[in-house]
mmCIF file of C-alpha atoms and ligand atoms in Angstrom:
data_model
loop_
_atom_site.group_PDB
_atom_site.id
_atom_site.type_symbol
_atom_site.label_atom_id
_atom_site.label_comp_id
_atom_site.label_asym_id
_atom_site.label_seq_id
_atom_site.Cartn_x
_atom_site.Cartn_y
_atom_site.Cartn_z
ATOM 1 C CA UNK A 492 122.048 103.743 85.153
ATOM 2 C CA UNK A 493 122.760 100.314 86.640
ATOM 3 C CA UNK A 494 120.839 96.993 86.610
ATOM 4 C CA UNK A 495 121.427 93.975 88.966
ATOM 5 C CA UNK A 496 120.061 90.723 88.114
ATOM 6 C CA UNK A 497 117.976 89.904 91.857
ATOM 7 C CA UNK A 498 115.855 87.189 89.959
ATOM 8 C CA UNK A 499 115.641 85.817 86.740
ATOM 9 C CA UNK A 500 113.897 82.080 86.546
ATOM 10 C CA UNK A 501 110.487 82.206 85.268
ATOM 11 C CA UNK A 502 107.296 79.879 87.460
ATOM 12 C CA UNK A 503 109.664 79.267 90.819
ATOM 13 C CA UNK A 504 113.079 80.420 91.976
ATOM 14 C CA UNK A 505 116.047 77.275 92.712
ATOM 15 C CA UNK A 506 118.048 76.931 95.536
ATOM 16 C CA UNK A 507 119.080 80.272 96.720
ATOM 17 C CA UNK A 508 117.903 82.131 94.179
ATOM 18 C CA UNK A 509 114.515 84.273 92.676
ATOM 19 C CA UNK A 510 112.054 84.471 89.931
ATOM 20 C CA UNK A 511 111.870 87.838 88.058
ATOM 21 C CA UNK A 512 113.450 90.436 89.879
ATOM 22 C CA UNK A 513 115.591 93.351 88.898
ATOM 23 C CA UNK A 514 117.315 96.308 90.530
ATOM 24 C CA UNK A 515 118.102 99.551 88.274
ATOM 25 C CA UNK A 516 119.965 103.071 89.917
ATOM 26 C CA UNK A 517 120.481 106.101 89.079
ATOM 27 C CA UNK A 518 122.525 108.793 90.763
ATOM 28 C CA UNK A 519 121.199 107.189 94.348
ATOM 29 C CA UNK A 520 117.512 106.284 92.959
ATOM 30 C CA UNK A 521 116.283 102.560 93.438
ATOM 31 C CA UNK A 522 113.683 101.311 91.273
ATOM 32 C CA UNK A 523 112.786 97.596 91.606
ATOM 33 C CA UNK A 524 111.336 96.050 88.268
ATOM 34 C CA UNK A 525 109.058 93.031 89.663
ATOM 35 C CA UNK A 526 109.397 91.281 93.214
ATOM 36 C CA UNK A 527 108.934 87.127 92.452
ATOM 37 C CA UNK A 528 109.187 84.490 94.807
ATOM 38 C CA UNK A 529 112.937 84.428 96.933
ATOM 39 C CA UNK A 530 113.695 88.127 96.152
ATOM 40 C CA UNK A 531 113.503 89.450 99.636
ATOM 41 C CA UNK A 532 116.154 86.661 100.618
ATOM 42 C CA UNK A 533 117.961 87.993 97.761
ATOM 43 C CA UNK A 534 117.830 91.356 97.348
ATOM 44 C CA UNK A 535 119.507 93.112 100.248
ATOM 45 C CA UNK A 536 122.695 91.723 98.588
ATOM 46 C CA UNK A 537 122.770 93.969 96.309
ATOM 47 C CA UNK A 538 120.639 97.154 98.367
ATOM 48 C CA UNK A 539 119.227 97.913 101.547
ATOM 49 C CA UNK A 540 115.677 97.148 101.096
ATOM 50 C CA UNK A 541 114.132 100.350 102.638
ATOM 51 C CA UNK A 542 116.452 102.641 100.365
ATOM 52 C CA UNK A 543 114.096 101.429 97.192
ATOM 53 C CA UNK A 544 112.394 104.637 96.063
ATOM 54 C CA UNK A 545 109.651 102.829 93.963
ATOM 55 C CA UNK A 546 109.018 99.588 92.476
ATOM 56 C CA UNK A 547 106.801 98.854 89.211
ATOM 57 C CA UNK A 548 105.337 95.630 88.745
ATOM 58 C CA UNK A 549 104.528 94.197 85.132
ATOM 59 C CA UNK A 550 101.363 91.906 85.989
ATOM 60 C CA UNK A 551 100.085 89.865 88.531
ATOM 61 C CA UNK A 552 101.764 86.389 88.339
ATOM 62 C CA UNK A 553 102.911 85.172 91.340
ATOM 63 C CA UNK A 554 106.615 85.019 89.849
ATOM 64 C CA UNK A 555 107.131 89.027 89.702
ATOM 65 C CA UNK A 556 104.959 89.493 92.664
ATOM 66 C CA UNK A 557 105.001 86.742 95.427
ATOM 67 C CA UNK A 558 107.157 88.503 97.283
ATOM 68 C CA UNK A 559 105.398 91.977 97.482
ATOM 69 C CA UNK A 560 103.602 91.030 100.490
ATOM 70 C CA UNK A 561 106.788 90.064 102.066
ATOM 71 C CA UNK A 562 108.589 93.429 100.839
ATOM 72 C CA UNK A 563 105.310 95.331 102.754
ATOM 73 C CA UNK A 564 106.137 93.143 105.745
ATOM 74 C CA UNK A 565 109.775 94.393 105.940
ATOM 75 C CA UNK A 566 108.710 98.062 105.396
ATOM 76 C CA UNK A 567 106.306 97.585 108.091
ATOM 77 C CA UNK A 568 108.790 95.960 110.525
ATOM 78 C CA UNK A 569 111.960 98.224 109.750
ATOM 79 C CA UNK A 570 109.716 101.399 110.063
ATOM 80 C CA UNK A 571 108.627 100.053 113.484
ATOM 81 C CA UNK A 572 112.588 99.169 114.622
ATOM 82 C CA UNK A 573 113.308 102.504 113.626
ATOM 83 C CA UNK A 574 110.192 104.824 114.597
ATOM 84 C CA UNK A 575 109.722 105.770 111.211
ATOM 85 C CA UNK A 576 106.620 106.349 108.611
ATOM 86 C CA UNK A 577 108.282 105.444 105.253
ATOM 87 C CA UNK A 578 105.824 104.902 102.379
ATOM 88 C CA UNK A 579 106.936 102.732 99.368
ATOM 89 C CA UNK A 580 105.342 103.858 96.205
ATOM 90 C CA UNK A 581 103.904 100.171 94.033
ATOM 91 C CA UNK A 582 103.118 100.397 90.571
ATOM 92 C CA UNK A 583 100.681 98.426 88.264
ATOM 93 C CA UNK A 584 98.206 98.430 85.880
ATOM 94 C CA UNK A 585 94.729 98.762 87.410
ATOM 95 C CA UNK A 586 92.885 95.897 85.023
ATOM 96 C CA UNK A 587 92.833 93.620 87.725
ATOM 97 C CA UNK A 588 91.368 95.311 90.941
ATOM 98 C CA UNK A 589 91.204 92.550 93.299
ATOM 99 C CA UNK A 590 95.533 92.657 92.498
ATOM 100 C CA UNK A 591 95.972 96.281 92.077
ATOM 101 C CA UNK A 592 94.363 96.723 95.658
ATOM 102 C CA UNK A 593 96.812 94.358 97.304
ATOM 103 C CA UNK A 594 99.645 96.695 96.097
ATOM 104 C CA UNK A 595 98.091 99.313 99.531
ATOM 105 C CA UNK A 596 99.437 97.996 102.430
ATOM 106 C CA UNK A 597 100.397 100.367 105.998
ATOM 107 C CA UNK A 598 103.880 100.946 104.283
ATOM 108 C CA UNK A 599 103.452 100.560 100.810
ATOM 109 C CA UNK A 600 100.738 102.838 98.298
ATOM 110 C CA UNK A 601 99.446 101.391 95.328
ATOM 111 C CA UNK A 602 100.120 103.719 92.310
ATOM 112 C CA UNK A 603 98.225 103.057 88.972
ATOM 113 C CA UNK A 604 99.964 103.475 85.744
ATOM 114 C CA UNK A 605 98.038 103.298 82.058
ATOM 115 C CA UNK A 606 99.614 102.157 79.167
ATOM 116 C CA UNK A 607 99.389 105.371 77.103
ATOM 117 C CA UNK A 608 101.041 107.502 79.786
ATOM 118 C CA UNK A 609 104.495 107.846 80.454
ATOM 119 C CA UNK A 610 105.646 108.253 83.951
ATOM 120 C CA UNK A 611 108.601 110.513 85.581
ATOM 121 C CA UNK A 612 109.735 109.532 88.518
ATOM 122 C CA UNK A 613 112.908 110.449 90.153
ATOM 123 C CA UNK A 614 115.594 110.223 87.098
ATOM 124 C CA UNK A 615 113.630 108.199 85.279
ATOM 125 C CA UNK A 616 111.156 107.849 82.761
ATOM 126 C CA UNK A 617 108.859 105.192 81.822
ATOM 127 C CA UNK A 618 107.001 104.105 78.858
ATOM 128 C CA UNK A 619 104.791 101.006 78.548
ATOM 129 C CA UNK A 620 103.388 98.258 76.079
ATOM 130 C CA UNK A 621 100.873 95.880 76.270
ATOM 131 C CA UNK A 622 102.511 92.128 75.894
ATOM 132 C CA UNK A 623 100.750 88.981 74.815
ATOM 133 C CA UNK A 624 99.950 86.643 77.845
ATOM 134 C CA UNK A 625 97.098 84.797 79.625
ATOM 135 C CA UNK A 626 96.588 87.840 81.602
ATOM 136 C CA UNK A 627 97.040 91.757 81.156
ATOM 137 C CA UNK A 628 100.853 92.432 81.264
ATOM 138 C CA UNK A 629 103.340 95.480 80.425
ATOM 139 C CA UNK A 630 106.711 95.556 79.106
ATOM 140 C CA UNK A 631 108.804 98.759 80.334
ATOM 141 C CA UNK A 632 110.530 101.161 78.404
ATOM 142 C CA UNK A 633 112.856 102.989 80.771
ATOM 143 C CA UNK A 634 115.724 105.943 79.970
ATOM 144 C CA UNK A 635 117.346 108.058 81.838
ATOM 145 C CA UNK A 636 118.039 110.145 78.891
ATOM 146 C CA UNK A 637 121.516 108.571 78.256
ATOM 147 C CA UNK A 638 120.783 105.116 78.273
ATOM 148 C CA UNK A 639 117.521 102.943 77.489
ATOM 149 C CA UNK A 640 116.639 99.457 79.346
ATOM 150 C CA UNK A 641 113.558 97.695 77.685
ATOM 151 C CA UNK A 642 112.045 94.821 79.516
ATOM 152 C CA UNK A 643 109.868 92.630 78.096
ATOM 153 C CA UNK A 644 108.452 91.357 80.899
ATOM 154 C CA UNK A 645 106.528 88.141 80.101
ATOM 155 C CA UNK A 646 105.288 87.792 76.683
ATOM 156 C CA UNK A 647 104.311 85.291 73.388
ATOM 157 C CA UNK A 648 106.368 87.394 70.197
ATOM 158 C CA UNK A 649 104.991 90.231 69.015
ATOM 159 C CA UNK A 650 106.409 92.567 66.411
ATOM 160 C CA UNK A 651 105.834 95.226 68.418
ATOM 161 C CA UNK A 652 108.549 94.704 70.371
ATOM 162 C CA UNK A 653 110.745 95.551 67.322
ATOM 163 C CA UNK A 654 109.681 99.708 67.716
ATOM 164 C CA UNK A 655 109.133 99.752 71.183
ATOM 165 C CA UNK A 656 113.220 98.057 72.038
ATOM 166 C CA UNK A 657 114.479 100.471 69.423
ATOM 167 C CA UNK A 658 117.934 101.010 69.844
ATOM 168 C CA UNK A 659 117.978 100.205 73.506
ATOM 169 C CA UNK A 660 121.142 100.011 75.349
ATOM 170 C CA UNK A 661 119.840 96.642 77.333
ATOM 171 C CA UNK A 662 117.059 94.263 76.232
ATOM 172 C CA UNK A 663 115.319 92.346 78.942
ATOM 173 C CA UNK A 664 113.823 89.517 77.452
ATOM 174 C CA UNK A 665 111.213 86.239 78.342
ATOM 175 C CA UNK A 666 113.501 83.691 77.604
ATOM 176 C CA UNK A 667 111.644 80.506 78.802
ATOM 177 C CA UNK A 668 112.128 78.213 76.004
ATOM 178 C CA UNK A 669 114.227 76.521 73.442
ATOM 179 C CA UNK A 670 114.818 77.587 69.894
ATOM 180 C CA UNK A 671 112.446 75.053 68.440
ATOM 181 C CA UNK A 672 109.375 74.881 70.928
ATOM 182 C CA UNK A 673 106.244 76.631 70.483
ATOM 183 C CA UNK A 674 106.181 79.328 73.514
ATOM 184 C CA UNK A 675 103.483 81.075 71.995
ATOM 185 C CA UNK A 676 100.653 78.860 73.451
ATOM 186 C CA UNK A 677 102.053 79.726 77.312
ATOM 187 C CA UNK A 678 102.342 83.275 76.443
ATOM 188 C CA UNK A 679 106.244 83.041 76.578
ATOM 189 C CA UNK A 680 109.327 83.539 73.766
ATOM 190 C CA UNK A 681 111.851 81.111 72.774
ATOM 191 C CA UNK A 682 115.556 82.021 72.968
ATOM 192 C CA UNK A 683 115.528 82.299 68.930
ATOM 193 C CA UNK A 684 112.665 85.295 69.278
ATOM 194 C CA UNK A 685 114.279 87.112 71.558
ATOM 195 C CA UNK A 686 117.026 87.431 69.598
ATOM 196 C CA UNK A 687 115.104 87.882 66.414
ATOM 197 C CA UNK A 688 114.081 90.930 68.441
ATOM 198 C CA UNK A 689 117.034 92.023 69.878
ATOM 199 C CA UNK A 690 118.249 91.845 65.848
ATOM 200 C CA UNK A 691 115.764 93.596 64.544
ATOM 201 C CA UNK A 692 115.294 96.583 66.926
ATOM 202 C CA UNK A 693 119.017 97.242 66.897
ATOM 203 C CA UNK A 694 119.600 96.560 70.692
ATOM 204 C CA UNK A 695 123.208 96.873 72.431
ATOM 205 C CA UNK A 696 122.776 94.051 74.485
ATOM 206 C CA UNK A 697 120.737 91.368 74.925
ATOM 207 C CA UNK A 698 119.855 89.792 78.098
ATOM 208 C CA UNK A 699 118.135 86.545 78.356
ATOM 209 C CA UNK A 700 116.026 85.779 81.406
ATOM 210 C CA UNK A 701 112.801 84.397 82.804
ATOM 211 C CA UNK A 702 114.301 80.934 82.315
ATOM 212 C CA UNK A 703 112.796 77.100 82.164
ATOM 213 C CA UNK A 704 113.898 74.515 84.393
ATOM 214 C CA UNK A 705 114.541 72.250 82.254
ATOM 215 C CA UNK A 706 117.204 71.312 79.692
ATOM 216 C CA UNK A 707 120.835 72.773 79.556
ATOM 217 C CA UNK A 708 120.445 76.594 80.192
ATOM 218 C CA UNK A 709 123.815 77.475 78.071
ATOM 219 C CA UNK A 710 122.241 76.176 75.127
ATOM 220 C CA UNK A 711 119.774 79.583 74.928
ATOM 221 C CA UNK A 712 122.419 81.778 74.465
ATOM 222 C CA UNK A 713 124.163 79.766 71.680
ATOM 223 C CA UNK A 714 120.765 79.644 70.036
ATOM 224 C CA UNK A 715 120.151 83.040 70.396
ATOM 225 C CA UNK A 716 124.004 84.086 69.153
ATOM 226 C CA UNK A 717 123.491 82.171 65.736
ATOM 227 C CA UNK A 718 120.039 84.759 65.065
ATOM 228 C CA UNK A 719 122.226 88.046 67.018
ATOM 229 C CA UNK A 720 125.678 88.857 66.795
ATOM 230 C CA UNK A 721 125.624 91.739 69.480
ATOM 231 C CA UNK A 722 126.698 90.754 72.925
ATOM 232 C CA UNK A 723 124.601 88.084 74.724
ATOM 233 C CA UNK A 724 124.212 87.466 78.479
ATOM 234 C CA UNK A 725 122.265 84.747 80.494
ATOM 235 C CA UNK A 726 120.710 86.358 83.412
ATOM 236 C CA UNK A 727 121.906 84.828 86.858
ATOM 237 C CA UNK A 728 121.778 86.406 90.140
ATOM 238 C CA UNK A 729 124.095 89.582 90.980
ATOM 239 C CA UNK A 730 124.745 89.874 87.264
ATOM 240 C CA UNK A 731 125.419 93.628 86.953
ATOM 241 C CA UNK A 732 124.743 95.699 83.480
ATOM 242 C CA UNK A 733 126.178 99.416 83.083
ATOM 243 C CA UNK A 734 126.048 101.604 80.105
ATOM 244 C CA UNK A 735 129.727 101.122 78.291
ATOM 245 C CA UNK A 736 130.073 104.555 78.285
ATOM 246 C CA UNK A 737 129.990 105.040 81.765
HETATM 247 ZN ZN1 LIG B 1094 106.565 85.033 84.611
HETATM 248 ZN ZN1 LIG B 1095 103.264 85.771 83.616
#
């Protein structure tokens, strides 16, 4: 299993760059995690866009999903170029209808997933917890049965996370404030819980994304090394995670 880093700031994406966003494979299988705002522009660095095989979106926030209608757009132009039909399966939750429905487009099928369900699809499976946040949201649980990436997706803390990122080779987190600040009224963690997390739940690695735009971005990591001592990564585009084993 691989992950690439396609977008990691939380609200808006900077210059030449995308809110959340990520990219995992498996023996040829594209799954994208999330589609924010700039991905498109960012993403067939790393892929070509009509080789994704699915893509599973954690809620409706405009920052994992402003640029869905832009990914149906390609699919709809590329399958024209090349006189084909292809069909890209979407994934949500169905709690919000008016959202869920967007996900159906000429080229793309909305798929519903339920939080007590796991899915298989191609190499993968995925398992799914509710997160605390303004609106209904999922974190993602996904193995390949040799290596586990948990996402958090966007989320206040919750000691649930602790089970549910058990052991998990990579650790996804909402990183979108300072050690110090109170994220819990925006729905979001500070660097400090994430790593509390990423402690507790005995995770390989943690990754630290969805990030402000404010204040010195470096400083996160330190915060969240003096809580974890396992190895620590701020998400930026293109960064690349692969089991160590492999
Ligand atoms: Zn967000
Ligand atoms: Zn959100």
């Amino acid at each position: 299993m691989k992950l690439t880093v396609v977008g990691f700031w939380g609200a808006y994406p900077e210059v030449d760059s995308a809110t959340s966003c990520y990219l995992l494979e498996k023996d040829g299988y594209q799954l994208l995690l999330d589609c924010g705002s700039g991905a498109l522009a960012q993403l067939p660095k790393y892929t070509t866009v009509m080789d994704l095989d699915a893509v599973f979106v954690s809620h409706y926030h405009q920052d994992h999903i402003a640029d869905l209608g832009v990914l149906q757009y390609h699919f709809l132009v590329q399958n024209a170029i090349h006189h084909t039909k292809k069909v890209l399966p979407i994934y949500g939750h169905c709690e919000d209808e008016k959202a869920f429905a967007k996900l159906n487009h000429q080229a793309t099928k909305g798929m519903a997933y339920f939080p007590n369900e796991r899915v298989d699809i191609g190499p993968l499976t995925i398992t799914f917890l509710r997160t605390k946040h303004p609106v209904p949201c999922y974190a993602m649980r996904i193995t390949d049965g040799e290596s586990t990436v948990v996402y958090t997706a966007d989320s206040s803390y919750q000691d649930t996370f602790i089970p549910f990122a058990k052991n998990a080779d990579l650790f996804i987190t909402d990183c979108s404030f300072y050690k110090g600040q109170n994220a819990t009224g925006a729905g979001h963690m500070t660097s400090e819980e994430s790593a509390i997390i990423a402690k507790k739940a005995c995770v390989s690695h943690l990754l630290l994304s969805h990030h402000p735009h404010f204040g010195d971005r470096k400083q996160l990591k330190k915060e969240a090394a003096s809580v974890y001592q396992g190895k620590i990564n701020l998400a930026e585009s293109g960064f690349q995670w692969q089991p160590s084993s492999s």
